[in-house]
């Protein structure tokens, strides 16, 4: 029998113990901020019904949904004509009824509808779970990755949007990032732009193209817009709008002039101004419309169909990386599941990209490299029996401790402590057992001193 070389699917990863400590540092930091703003944690299944997910992310998004084959002989009831046609799109609905979740927002909308009689509105929830996308793997882009989402449904107040800016600001700062940009736009402004160029029916085509500006440049966006039905005259009108410059206030003033004939465009501008005013009340503005790192970006489109109001995207300026967060306002998303007129707004942190950024910038705290606080040596059976009550005492005090599992030479045990980044070691020999004064070694400084068990516990708890 041939030996199978072990491997994992492209775009997925194993996580070592040291990596998990760092990942949990990110999750714990973000969830602590979510809770501070009144969000409660829920979880939803890895798989959703395929019809729950399709039609919510646009044509391009739907192509990236991982479908799950039905159990059993899923081809037995398929007609010969369909099999001969070799058209996978025709077969999908009959051979696949489930899919891996593409994001956490649509499953959340489904959750709200199913549990509407159990929850109080406005409902503020957060989720930290993996999602899957059949994307092409590359740096910072994975097929399996975690999202850290917070959403509030049942509230039209733009205070929610303002607080999401604060959440991004606080969480990323606590994680050690110093130079990042929180970009904001409004889909109503984009609708207004499509309206003034006489192509309101092509709003989705326009936003999908504009959203790629960072990746393919203005020439690439122009080419795609023409392919999607826009004319050279339309592009000429779009050019100065897409390339708006100046302060946030200057951009809004220019947009107000450009969109003067568009009611929906002016409404989008008004919503952005309201969010800025709320942020002003939170006293974090340096000057009017000039929050620390908040930028009005008209090219921000967030290519998902369900956004209807404010949209967000966060990028770090310290590392070459895609967005590390994003979200926005969605009206009546739950209407797709039978619960109409329930507005919501939410954001997401891209935990995997944030991990890569923190790793590259060496921003993880030293404590994240420690799994065990202290190792107790094991030189022989007598020392082992002496150490076990001490080990349990340390653990009862909340100190993460372990004993080397079998007797071994000192060098081997010290190497083990170094490999696991254990900062302290307790050495127990015959002298230590006789006097009760244990050798306590600091692995970083190399300092070694004689202390009682109680004194050692005090040091470790300090």
PDB file of C-alpha atoms in Angstrom, residues 118-419:
ATOM      1  CA  UNK A 118     -36.619  34.979  22.101  1.00  0.00           C
ATOM      2  CA  UNK A 119     -34.582  38.170  21.665  1.00  0.00           C
ATOM      3  CA  UNK A 120     -35.134  41.831  22.544  1.00  0.00           C
ATOM      4  CA  UNK A 121     -34.615  44.559  19.967  1.00  0.00           C
ATOM      5  CA  UNK A 122     -32.361  46.358  19.334  1.00  0.00           C
ATOM      6  CA  UNK A 123     -30.291  43.171  19.423  1.00  0.00           C
ATOM      7  CA  UNK A 124     -26.507  43.567  19.698  1.00  0.00           C
ATOM      8  CA  UNK A 125     -24.470  40.435  19.097  1.00  0.00           C
ATOM      9  CA  UNK A 126     -20.921  39.443  18.268  1.00  0.00           C
ATOM     10  CA  UNK A 127     -19.507  36.240  16.767  1.00  0.00           C
ATOM     11  CA  UNK A 128     -15.955  34.949  16.447  1.00  0.00           C
ATOM     12  CA  UNK A 129     -16.020  31.926  14.129  1.00  0.00           C
ATOM     13  CA  UNK A 130     -14.393  30.642  10.915  1.00  0.00           C
ATOM     14  CA  UNK A 131     -15.834  31.234   7.435  1.00  0.00           C
ATOM     15  CA  UNK A 132     -14.917  29.719   4.058  1.00  0.00           C
ATOM     16  CA  UNK A 133     -14.496  31.196   0.581  1.00  0.00           C
ATOM     17  CA  UNK A 134     -13.371  29.430  -2.605  1.00  0.00           C
ATOM     18  CA  UNK A 135     -10.947  32.241  -3.363  1.00  0.00           C
ATOM     19  CA  UNK A 136      -7.467  31.983  -4.856  1.00  0.00           C
ATOM     20  CA  UNK A 137      -5.036  31.779  -1.916  1.00  0.00           C
ATOM     21  CA  UNK A 138      -2.373  34.477  -1.678  1.00  0.00           C
ATOM     22  CA  UNK A 139      -0.634  36.530   1.009  1.00  0.00           C
ATOM     23  CA  UNK A 140      -3.234  37.666   3.485  1.00  0.00           C
ATOM     24  CA  UNK A 141      -6.039  35.804   1.689  1.00  0.00           C
ATOM     25  CA  UNK A 142      -7.126  32.375   2.859  1.00  0.00           C
ATOM     26  CA  UNK A 143      -9.922  29.952   2.006  1.00  0.00           C
ATOM     27  CA  UNK A 144     -10.593  29.294   5.669  1.00  0.00           C
ATOM     28  CA  UNK A 145     -10.324  32.242   8.018  1.00  0.00           C
ATOM     29  CA  UNK A 146     -11.877  33.691  11.145  1.00  0.00           C
ATOM     30  CA  UNK A 147     -14.149  36.701  11.303  1.00  0.00           C
ATOM     31  CA  UNK A 148     -14.882  38.712  14.401  1.00  0.00           C
ATOM     32  CA  UNK A 149     -18.273  40.307  13.756  1.00  0.00           C
ATOM     33  CA  UNK A 150     -20.453  42.682  15.721  1.00  0.00           C
ATOM     34  CA  UNK A 151     -23.949  43.628  14.510  1.00  0.00           C
ATOM     35  CA  UNK A 152     -26.937  45.487  15.894  1.00  0.00           C
ATOM     36  CA  UNK A 153     -30.389  44.956  14.352  1.00  0.00           C
ATOM     37  CA  UNK A 154     -33.631  46.751  15.051  1.00  0.00           C
ATOM     38  CA  UNK A 155     -32.137  50.252  15.327  1.00  0.00           C
ATOM     39  CA  UNK A 156     -31.944  52.974  12.687  1.00  0.00           C
ATOM     40  CA  UNK A 157     -29.814  55.238  14.887  1.00  0.00           C
ATOM     41  CA  UNK A 158     -26.530  56.324  13.348  1.00  0.00           C
ATOM     42  CA  UNK A 159     -25.048  56.296  16.858  1.00  0.00           C
ATOM     43  CA  UNK A 160     -24.369  52.638  16.081  1.00  0.00           C
ATOM     44  CA  UNK A 161     -22.189  53.576  13.104  1.00  0.00           C
ATOM     45  CA  UNK A 162     -20.307  56.141  15.199  1.00  0.00           C
ATOM     46  CA  UNK A 163     -19.690  53.562  17.926  1.00  0.00           C
ATOM     47  CA  UNK A 164     -18.327  51.105  15.377  1.00  0.00           C
ATOM     48  CA  UNK A 165     -15.678  53.689  14.495  1.00  0.00           C
ATOM     49  CA  UNK A 166     -14.836  53.843  18.212  1.00  0.00           C
ATOM     50  CA  UNK A 167     -14.709  50.042  18.437  1.00  0.00           C
ATOM     51  CA  UNK A 168     -12.254  49.851  15.540  1.00  0.00           C
ATOM     52  CA  UNK A 169     -10.191  52.652  17.059  1.00  0.00           C
ATOM     53  CA  UNK A 170     -10.051  51.087  20.522  1.00  0.00           C
ATOM     54  CA  UNK A 171      -9.541  47.423  19.569  1.00  0.00           C
ATOM     55  CA  UNK A 172      -6.800  48.052  17.000  1.00  0.00           C
ATOM     56  CA  UNK A 173      -5.009  50.469  19.320  1.00  0.00           C
ATOM     57  CA  UNK A 174      -5.116  47.892  22.146  1.00  0.00           C
ATOM     58  CA  UNK A 175      -3.603  45.365  19.753  1.00  0.00           C
ATOM     59  CA  UNK A 176      -0.681  47.746  19.251  1.00  0.00           C
ATOM     60  CA  UNK A 177      -1.428  49.174  15.785  1.00  0.00           C
ATOM     61  CA  UNK A 178      -0.509  52.835  15.475  1.00  0.00           C
ATOM     62  CA  UNK A 179      -0.973  53.749  11.813  1.00  0.00           C
ATOM     63  CA  UNK A 180      -4.256  52.562  10.321  1.00  0.00           C
ATOM     64  CA  UNK A 181      -7.067  54.193   8.354  1.00  0.00           C
ATOM     65  CA  UNK A 182     -10.784  53.712   8.965  1.00  0.00           C
ATOM     66  CA  UNK A 183     -12.447  54.418   5.615  1.00  0.00           C
ATOM     67  CA  UNK A 184     -16.118  55.335   5.421  1.00  0.00           C
ATOM     68  CA  UNK A 185     -18.571  55.868   2.569  1.00  0.00           C
ATOM     69  CA  UNK A 186     -22.311  55.490   1.992  1.00  0.00           C
ATOM     70  CA  UNK A 187     -24.017  53.323  -0.620  1.00  0.00           C
ATOM     71  CA  UNK A 188     -26.649  56.069  -1.039  1.00  0.00           C
ATOM     72  CA  UNK A 189     -23.877  58.374  -2.269  1.00  0.00           C
ATOM     73  CA  UNK A 190     -22.872  55.729  -4.805  1.00  0.00           C
ATOM     74  CA  UNK A 191     -26.526  55.354  -5.835  1.00  0.00           C
ATOM     75  CA  UNK A 192     -26.654  59.119  -6.292  1.00  0.00           C
ATOM     76  CA  UNK A 193     -23.582  59.009  -8.513  1.00  0.00           C
ATOM     77  CA  UNK A 194     -25.154  56.270 -10.661  1.00  0.00           C
ATOM     78  CA  UNK A 195     -28.329  58.374 -10.808  1.00  0.00           C
ATOM     79  CA  UNK A 196     -26.699  61.606 -12.037  1.00  0.00           C
ATOM     80  CA  UNK A 197     -24.901  59.785 -14.853  1.00  0.00           C
ATOM     81  CA  UNK A 198     -28.226  58.263 -15.900  1.00  0.00           C
ATOM     82  CA  UNK A 199     -27.385  54.644 -15.037  1.00  0.00           C
ATOM     83  CA  UNK A 200     -29.268  53.917 -11.770  1.00  0.00           C
ATOM     84  CA  UNK A 201     -29.973  50.366 -12.944  1.00  0.00           C
ATOM     85  CA  UNK A 202     -26.217  49.705 -13.118  1.00  0.00           C
ATOM     86  CA  UNK A 203     -25.455  50.663  -9.509  1.00  0.00           C
ATOM     87  CA  UNK A 204     -24.228  47.137  -8.677  1.00  0.00           C
ATOM     88  CA  UNK A 205     -22.005  47.014 -11.767  1.00  0.00           C
ATOM     89  CA  UNK A 206     -20.566  50.407 -10.890  1.00  0.00           C
ATOM     90  CA  UNK A 207     -19.829  49.558  -7.254  1.00  0.00           C
ATOM     91  CA  UNK A 208     -18.253  46.192  -8.109  1.00  0.00           C
ATOM     92  CA  UNK A 209     -15.887  47.931 -10.537  1.00  0.00           C
ATOM     93  CA  UNK A 210     -15.076  50.930  -8.327  1.00  0.00           C
ATOM     94  CA  UNK A 211     -14.349  48.622  -5.381  1.00  0.00           C
ATOM     95  CA  UNK A 212     -11.392  47.232  -7.347  1.00  0.00           C
ATOM     96  CA  UNK A 213      -9.656  50.607  -7.740  1.00  0.00           C
ATOM     97  CA  UNK A 214      -6.831  49.714  -5.329  1.00  0.00           C
ATOM     98  CA  UNK A 215      -6.194  46.427  -7.148  1.00  0.00           C
ATOM     99  CA  UNK A 216      -6.471  47.326 -10.837  1.00  0.00           C
ATOM    100  CA  UNK A 217      -6.095  51.139 -10.906  1.00  0.00           C
ATOM    101  CA  UNK A 218      -8.271  53.720 -12.641  1.00  0.00           C
ATOM    102  CA  UNK A 219      -7.515  52.386 -16.133  1.00  0.00           C
ATOM    103  CA  UNK A 220      -8.593  48.901 -15.069  1.00  0.00           C
ATOM    104  CA  UNK A 221     -11.774  50.277 -13.475  1.00  0.00           C
ATOM    105  CA  UNK A 222     -12.494  52.275 -16.647  1.00  0.00           C
ATOM    106  CA  UNK A 223     -12.127  49.174 -18.801  1.00  0.00           C
ATOM    107  CA  UNK A 224     -14.424  47.151 -16.540  1.00  0.00           C
ATOM    108  CA  UNK A 225     -17.056  49.924 -16.424  1.00  0.00           C
ATOM    109  CA  UNK A 226     -17.155  50.075 -20.227  1.00  0.00           C
ATOM    110  CA  UNK A 227     -17.518  46.288 -20.357  1.00  0.00           C
ATOM    111  CA  UNK A 228     -20.433  46.585 -17.925  1.00  0.00           C
ATOM    112  CA  UNK A 229     -22.333  49.100 -20.088  1.00  0.00           C
ATOM    113  CA  UNK A 230     -20.968  52.540 -19.176  1.00  0.00           C
ATOM    114  CA  UNK A 231     -19.933  55.039 -21.867  1.00  0.00           C
ATOM    115  CA  UNK A 232     -16.880  57.263 -22.240  1.00  0.00           C
ATOM    116  CA  UNK A 233     -19.107  60.207 -21.256  1.00  0.00           C
ATOM    117  CA  UNK A 234     -20.093  58.373 -18.064  1.00  0.00           C
ATOM    118  CA  UNK A 235     -16.431  57.751 -17.264  1.00  0.00           C
ATOM    119  CA  UNK A 236     -15.668  61.442 -17.787  1.00  0.00           C
ATOM    120  CA  UNK A 237     -18.369  62.359 -15.257  1.00  0.00           C
ATOM    121  CA  UNK A 238     -17.116  59.722 -12.804  1.00  0.00           C
ATOM    122  CA  UNK A 239     -13.453  60.696 -13.022  1.00  0.00           C
ATOM    123  CA  UNK A 240     -13.463  63.800 -10.749  1.00  0.00           C
ATOM    124  CA  UNK A 241     -15.820  62.074  -8.287  1.00  0.00           C
ATOM    125  CA  UNK A 242     -13.650  58.987  -7.948  1.00  0.00           C
ATOM    126  CA  UNK A 243     -10.539  61.145  -7.586  1.00  0.00           C
ATOM    127  CA  UNK A 244     -11.965  63.476  -4.923  1.00  0.00           C
ATOM    128  CA  UNK A 245      -9.235  64.909  -2.704  1.00  0.00           C
ATOM    129  CA  UNK A 246      -8.919  67.196   0.280  1.00  0.00           C
ATOM    130  CA  UNK A 247     -10.239  66.936   3.824  1.00  0.00           C
ATOM    131  CA  UNK A 248     -13.397  65.040   4.684  1.00  0.00           C
ATOM    132  CA  UNK A 249     -15.263  68.342   4.909  1.00  0.00           C
ATOM    133  CA  UNK A 250     -14.010  69.469   1.495  1.00  0.00           C
ATOM    134  CA  UNK A 251     -15.025  66.144  -0.051  1.00  0.00           C
ATOM    135  CA  UNK A 252     -18.539  66.455   1.410  1.00  0.00           C
ATOM    136  CA  UNK A 253     -18.902  70.018   0.106  1.00  0.00           C
ATOM    137  CA  UNK A 254     -17.810  68.952  -3.387  1.00  0.00           C
ATOM    138  CA  UNK A 255     -20.165  65.969  -3.320  1.00  0.00           C
ATOM    139  CA  UNK A 256     -23.063  68.138  -2.177  1.00  0.00           C
ATOM    140  CA  UNK A 257     -22.547  70.290  -5.276  1.00  0.00           C
ATOM    141  CA  UNK A 258     -22.149  67.312  -7.632  1.00  0.00           C
ATOM    142  CA  UNK A 259     -25.171  65.444  -6.230  1.00  0.00           C
ATOM    143  CA  UNK A 260     -27.439  68.490  -5.842  1.00  0.00           C
ATOM    144  CA  UNK A 261     -30.063  66.919  -8.140  1.00  0.00           C
ATOM    145  CA  UNK A 262     -30.012  63.495  -6.454  1.00  0.00           C
ATOM    146  CA  UNK A 263     -32.252  63.105  -3.405  1.00  0.00           C
ATOM    147  CA  UNK A 264     -30.757  59.745  -2.432  1.00  0.00           C
ATOM    148  CA  UNK A 265     -27.200  61.053  -2.897  1.00  0.00           C
ATOM    149  CA  UNK A 266     -27.879  64.030  -0.607  1.00  0.00           C
ATOM    150  CA  UNK A 267     -29.376  61.670   1.981  1.00  0.00           C
ATOM    151  CA  UNK A 268     -26.161  59.669   1.958  1.00  0.00           C
ATOM    152  CA  UNK A 269     -24.141  62.848   2.522  1.00  0.00           C
ATOM    153  CA  UNK A 270     -26.444  63.806   5.408  1.00  0.00           C
ATOM    154  CA  UNK A 271     -25.948  60.404   7.051  1.00  0.00           C
ATOM    155  CA  UNK A 272     -22.168  60.731   6.836  1.00  0.00           C
ATOM    156  CA  UNK A 273     -22.361  64.194   8.399  1.00  0.00           C
ATOM    157  CA  UNK A 274     -24.550  62.864  11.219  1.00  0.00           C
ATOM    158  CA  UNK A 275     -22.013  60.135  12.004  1.00  0.00           C
ATOM    159  CA  UNK A 276     -19.233  62.728  12.111  1.00  0.00           C
ATOM    160  CA  UNK A 277     -21.337  64.895  14.425  1.00  0.00           C
ATOM    161  CA  UNK A 278     -21.887  61.975  16.805  1.00  0.00           C
ATOM    162  CA  UNK A 279     -18.150  61.360  16.830  1.00  0.00           C
ATOM    163  CA  UNK A 280     -17.693  65.021  17.655  1.00  0.00           C
ATOM    164  CA  UNK A 281     -19.921  64.487  20.708  1.00  0.00           C
ATOM    165  CA  UNK A 282     -17.699  61.598  21.733  1.00  0.00           C
ATOM    166  CA  UNK A 283     -14.910  64.216  21.769  1.00  0.00           C
ATOM    167  CA  UNK A 284     -12.417  62.335  19.628  1.00  0.00           C
ATOM    168  CA  UNK A 285     -12.269  64.808  16.748  1.00  0.00           C
ATOM    169  CA  UNK A 286      -9.174  66.924  16.229  1.00  0.00           C
ATOM    170  CA  UNK A 287     -11.137  69.330  14.058  1.00  0.00           C
ATOM    171  CA  UNK A 288     -14.404  69.298  12.163  1.00  0.00           C
ATOM    172  CA  UNK A 289     -14.744  66.060  10.141  1.00  0.00           C
ATOM    173  CA  UNK A 290     -11.112  65.165  10.879  1.00  0.00           C
ATOM    174  CA  UNK A 291     -11.144  62.221  13.236  1.00  0.00           C
ATOM    175  CA  UNK A 292      -7.752  60.752  14.089  1.00  0.00           C
ATOM    176  CA  UNK A 293      -7.676  58.315  11.188  1.00  0.00           C
ATOM    177  CA  UNK A 294     -11.187  58.398   9.672  1.00  0.00           C
ATOM    178  CA  UNK A 295     -11.245  59.055   5.923  1.00  0.00           C
ATOM    179  CA  UNK A 296     -14.221  59.598   3.629  1.00  0.00           C
ATOM    180  CA  UNK A 297     -13.380  57.478   0.575  1.00  0.00           C
ATOM    181  CA  UNK A 298     -15.843  57.652  -2.331  1.00  0.00           C
ATOM    182  CA  UNK A 299     -14.141  54.710  -4.063  1.00  0.00           C
ATOM    183  CA  UNK A 300     -15.035  52.452  -1.150  1.00  0.00           C
ATOM    184  CA  UNK A 301     -17.884  50.291  -2.420  1.00  0.00           C
ATOM    185  CA  UNK A 302     -17.790  47.021  -0.445  1.00  0.00           C
ATOM    186  CA  UNK A 303     -18.960  44.773  -3.284  1.00  0.00           C
ATOM    187  CA  UNK A 304     -21.705  43.003  -1.310  1.00  0.00           C
ATOM    188  CA  UNK A 305     -25.245  43.609  -2.516  1.00  0.00           C
ATOM    189  CA  UNK A 306     -26.869  43.921   0.874  1.00  0.00           C
ATOM    190  CA  UNK A 307     -25.268  47.208   2.037  1.00  0.00           C
ATOM    191  CA  UNK A 308     -27.642  50.165   1.824  1.00  0.00           C
ATOM    192  CA  UNK A 309     -26.128  52.922   3.984  1.00  0.00           C
ATOM    193  CA  UNK A 310     -22.794  53.643   5.627  1.00  0.00           C
ATOM    194  CA  UNK A 311     -19.959  51.280   4.712  1.00  0.00           C
ATOM    195  CA  UNK A 312     -16.587  50.817   6.420  1.00  0.00           C
ATOM    196  CA  UNK A 313     -13.181  49.418   5.595  1.00  0.00           C
ATOM    197  CA  UNK A 314     -10.023  49.438   7.698  1.00  0.00           C
ATOM    198  CA  UNK A 315      -6.486  49.241   6.361  1.00  0.00           C
ATOM    199  CA  UNK A 316      -3.147  49.253   8.128  1.00  0.00           C
ATOM    200  CA  UNK A 317      -0.523  51.590   6.712  1.00  0.00           C
ATOM    201  CA  UNK A 318       2.370  49.811   8.436  1.00  0.00           C
ATOM    202  CA  UNK A 319       2.318  46.582   6.383  1.00  0.00           C
ATOM    203  CA  UNK A 320       1.400  45.821   2.756  1.00  0.00           C
ATOM    204  CA  UNK A 321      -1.896  44.064   3.399  1.00  0.00           C
ATOM    205  CA  UNK A 322      -5.501  44.143   2.218  1.00  0.00           C
ATOM    206  CA  UNK A 323      -8.296  45.352   4.450  1.00  0.00           C
ATOM    207  CA  UNK A 324      -8.250  44.141   8.063  1.00  0.00           C
ATOM    208  CA  UNK A 325     -11.874  45.034   8.719  1.00  0.00           C
ATOM    209  CA  UNK A 326     -15.070  46.192   7.074  1.00  0.00           C
ATOM    210  CA  UNK A 327     -18.835  46.337   7.254  1.00  0.00           C
ATOM    211  CA  UNK A 328     -21.814  48.593   6.875  1.00  0.00           C
ATOM    212  CA  UNK A 329     -25.541  49.276   7.143  1.00  0.00           C
ATOM    213  CA  UNK A 330     -28.014  46.846   5.603  1.00  0.00           C
ATOM    214  CA  UNK A 331     -31.761  47.488   5.421  1.00  0.00           C
ATOM    215  CA  UNK A 332     -34.235  44.607   5.322  1.00  0.00           C
ATOM    216  CA  UNK A 333     -31.652  41.836   5.000  1.00  0.00           C
ATOM    217  CA  UNK A 334     -33.856  39.723   7.260  1.00  0.00           C
ATOM    218  CA  UNK A 335     -36.716  40.374   4.805  1.00  0.00           C
ATOM    219  CA  UNK A 336     -35.178  37.669   2.630  1.00  0.00           C
ATOM    220  CA  UNK A 337     -36.133  35.276   5.411  1.00  0.00           C
ATOM    221  CA  UNK A 338     -39.640  36.609   6.031  1.00  0.00           C
ATOM    222  CA  UNK A 339     -39.016  39.348   8.613  1.00  0.00           C
ATOM    223  CA  UNK A 340     -39.342  42.726   6.882  1.00  0.00           C
ATOM    224  CA  UNK A 341     -38.376  46.263   7.883  1.00  0.00           C
ATOM    225  CA  UNK A 342     -35.615  45.221  10.259  1.00  0.00           C
ATOM    226  CA  UNK A 343     -32.573  47.386   9.655  1.00  0.00           C
ATOM    227  CA  UNK A 344     -29.116  46.471  10.852  1.00  0.00           C
ATOM    228  CA  UNK A 345     -25.500  47.554  10.792  1.00  0.00           C
ATOM    229  CA  UNK A 346     -22.359  45.578  11.491  1.00  0.00           C
ATOM    230  CA  UNK A 347     -18.591  45.381  11.206  1.00  0.00           C
ATOM    231  CA  UNK A 348     -16.020  42.620  10.999  1.00  0.00           C
ATOM    232  CA  UNK A 349     -12.370  42.265  12.007  1.00  0.00           C
ATOM    233  CA  UNK A 350     -10.200  40.096   9.763  1.00  0.00           C
ATOM    234  CA  UNK A 351      -8.438  38.185  12.546  1.00  0.00           C
ATOM    235  CA  UNK A 352      -6.097  36.236  10.247  1.00  0.00           C
ATOM    236  CA  UNK A 353      -4.798  39.338   8.513  1.00  0.00           C
ATOM    237  CA  UNK A 354      -4.486  41.136  11.843  1.00  0.00           C
ATOM    238  CA  UNK A 355      -2.407  38.180  13.069  1.00  0.00           C
ATOM    239  CA  UNK A 356      -0.057  38.506  10.095  1.00  0.00           C
ATOM    240  CA  UNK A 357       0.270  42.255  10.674  1.00  0.00           C
ATOM    241  CA  UNK A 358       1.037  41.885  14.399  1.00  0.00           C
ATOM    242  CA  UNK A 359       3.529  39.103  13.656  1.00  0.00           C
ATOM    243  CA  UNK A 360       5.358  41.150  11.031  1.00  0.00           C
ATOM    244  CA  UNK A 361       5.479  44.210  13.300  1.00  0.00           C
ATOM    245  CA  UNK A 362       6.416  42.074  16.352  1.00  0.00           C
ATOM    246  CA  UNK A 363       3.525  43.525  18.338  1.00  0.00           C
ATOM    247  CA  UNK A 364       2.464  40.427  20.240  1.00  0.00           C
ATOM    248  CA  UNK A 365       3.171  40.873  23.969  1.00  0.00           C
ATOM    249  CA  UNK A 366       5.861  38.655  25.494  1.00  0.00           C
ATOM    250  CA  UNK A 367       3.261  36.905  27.643  1.00  0.00           C
ATOM    251  CA  UNK A 368       1.689  35.349  24.532  1.00  0.00           C
ATOM    252  CA  UNK A 369       4.798  33.201  24.059  1.00  0.00           C
ATOM    253  CA  UNK A 370       4.338  31.592  27.479  1.00  0.00           C
ATOM    254  CA  UNK A 371       2.123  28.561  27.933  1.00  0.00           C
ATOM    255  CA  UNK A 372       3.425  27.362  31.297  1.00  0.00           C
ATOM    256  CA  UNK A 373       4.606  29.688  34.053  1.00  0.00           C
ATOM    257  CA  UNK A 374       6.854  27.254  35.902  1.00  0.00           C
ATOM    258  CA  UNK A 375       8.355  23.794  35.341  1.00  0.00           C
ATOM    259  CA  UNK A 376       9.217  21.517  38.264  1.00  0.00           C
ATOM    260  CA  UNK A 377      12.225  19.292  37.617  1.00  0.00           C
ATOM    261  CA  UNK A 378      12.152  15.518  37.937  1.00  0.00           C
ATOM    262  CA  UNK A 379      15.457  13.793  38.737  1.00  0.00           C
ATOM    263  CA  UNK A 380      14.308  10.564  40.402  1.00  0.00           C
ATOM    264  CA  UNK A 381      11.339   8.809  41.987  1.00  0.00           C
ATOM    265  CA  UNK A 382      11.867  10.426  45.418  1.00  0.00           C
ATOM    266  CA  UNK A 383      12.000  13.955  43.958  1.00  0.00           C
ATOM    267  CA  UNK A 384       8.934  13.215  41.826  1.00  0.00           C
ATOM    268  CA  UNK A 385       6.851  12.223  44.878  1.00  0.00           C
ATOM    269  CA  UNK A 386       8.047  15.341  46.713  1.00  0.00           C
ATOM    270  CA  UNK A 387       7.108  17.556  43.759  1.00  0.00           C
ATOM    271  CA  UNK A 388       3.543  16.366  43.154  1.00  0.00           C
ATOM    272  CA  UNK A 389       1.909  18.056  46.207  1.00  0.00           C
ATOM    273  CA  UNK A 390       3.804  21.256  45.340  1.00  0.00           C
ATOM    274  CA  UNK A 391       2.582  21.041  41.748  1.00  0.00           C
ATOM    275  CA  UNK A 392      -1.030  20.755  42.871  1.00  0.00           C
ATOM    276  CA  UNK A 393      -0.646  23.621  45.367  1.00  0.00           C
ATOM    277  CA  UNK A 394       0.657  25.927  42.616  1.00  0.00           C
ATOM    278  CA  UNK A 395      -2.201  24.999  40.293  1.00  0.00           C
ATOM    279  CA  UNK A 396      -4.780  25.601  43.035  1.00  0.00           C
ATOM    280  CA  UNK A 397      -3.391  29.123  43.351  1.00  0.00           C
ATOM    281  CA  UNK A 398      -4.074  29.656  39.633  1.00  0.00           C
ATOM    282  CA  UNK A 399      -0.473  29.261  38.480  1.00  0.00           C
ATOM    283  CA  UNK A 400       0.058  27.298  35.260  1.00  0.00           C
ATOM    284  CA  UNK A 401       2.604  24.679  36.258  1.00  0.00           C
ATOM    285  CA  UNK A 402       3.849  21.302  35.092  1.00  0.00           C
ATOM    286  CA  UNK A 403       6.347  18.671  36.152  1.00  0.00           C
ATOM    287  CA  UNK A 404       8.779  17.073  33.750  1.00  0.00           C
ATOM    288  CA  UNK A 405       6.958  13.739  33.227  1.00  0.00           C
ATOM    289  CA  UNK A 406       9.878  11.393  33.860  1.00  0.00           C
ATOM    290  CA  UNK A 407      13.317  11.508  35.437  1.00  0.00           C
ATOM    291  CA  UNK A 408      15.947  12.931  33.107  1.00  0.00           C
ATOM    292  CA  UNK A 409      19.239  14.800  33.052  1.00  0.00           C
ATOM    293  CA  UNK A 410      19.204  18.505  33.864  1.00  0.00           C
ATOM    294  CA  UNK A 411      20.208  19.592  30.351  1.00  0.00           C
ATOM    295  CA  UNK A 412      17.252  17.784  28.778  1.00  0.00           C
ATOM    296  CA  UNK A 413      14.801  19.377  31.189  1.00  0.00           C
ATOM    297  CA  UNK A 414      16.259  22.864  30.690  1.00  0.00           C
ATOM    298  CA  UNK A 415      16.029  22.429  26.911  1.00  0.00           C
ATOM    299  CA  UNK A 416      12.371  21.480  27.321  1.00  0.00           C
ATOM    300  CA  UNK A 417      11.743  24.650  29.352  1.00  0.00           C
ATOM    301  CA  UNK A 418      13.529  26.795  26.743  1.00  0.00           C
ATOM    302  CA  UNK A 419      11.604  25.244  23.849  1.00  0.00           C
TER     303      UNK A 419
END
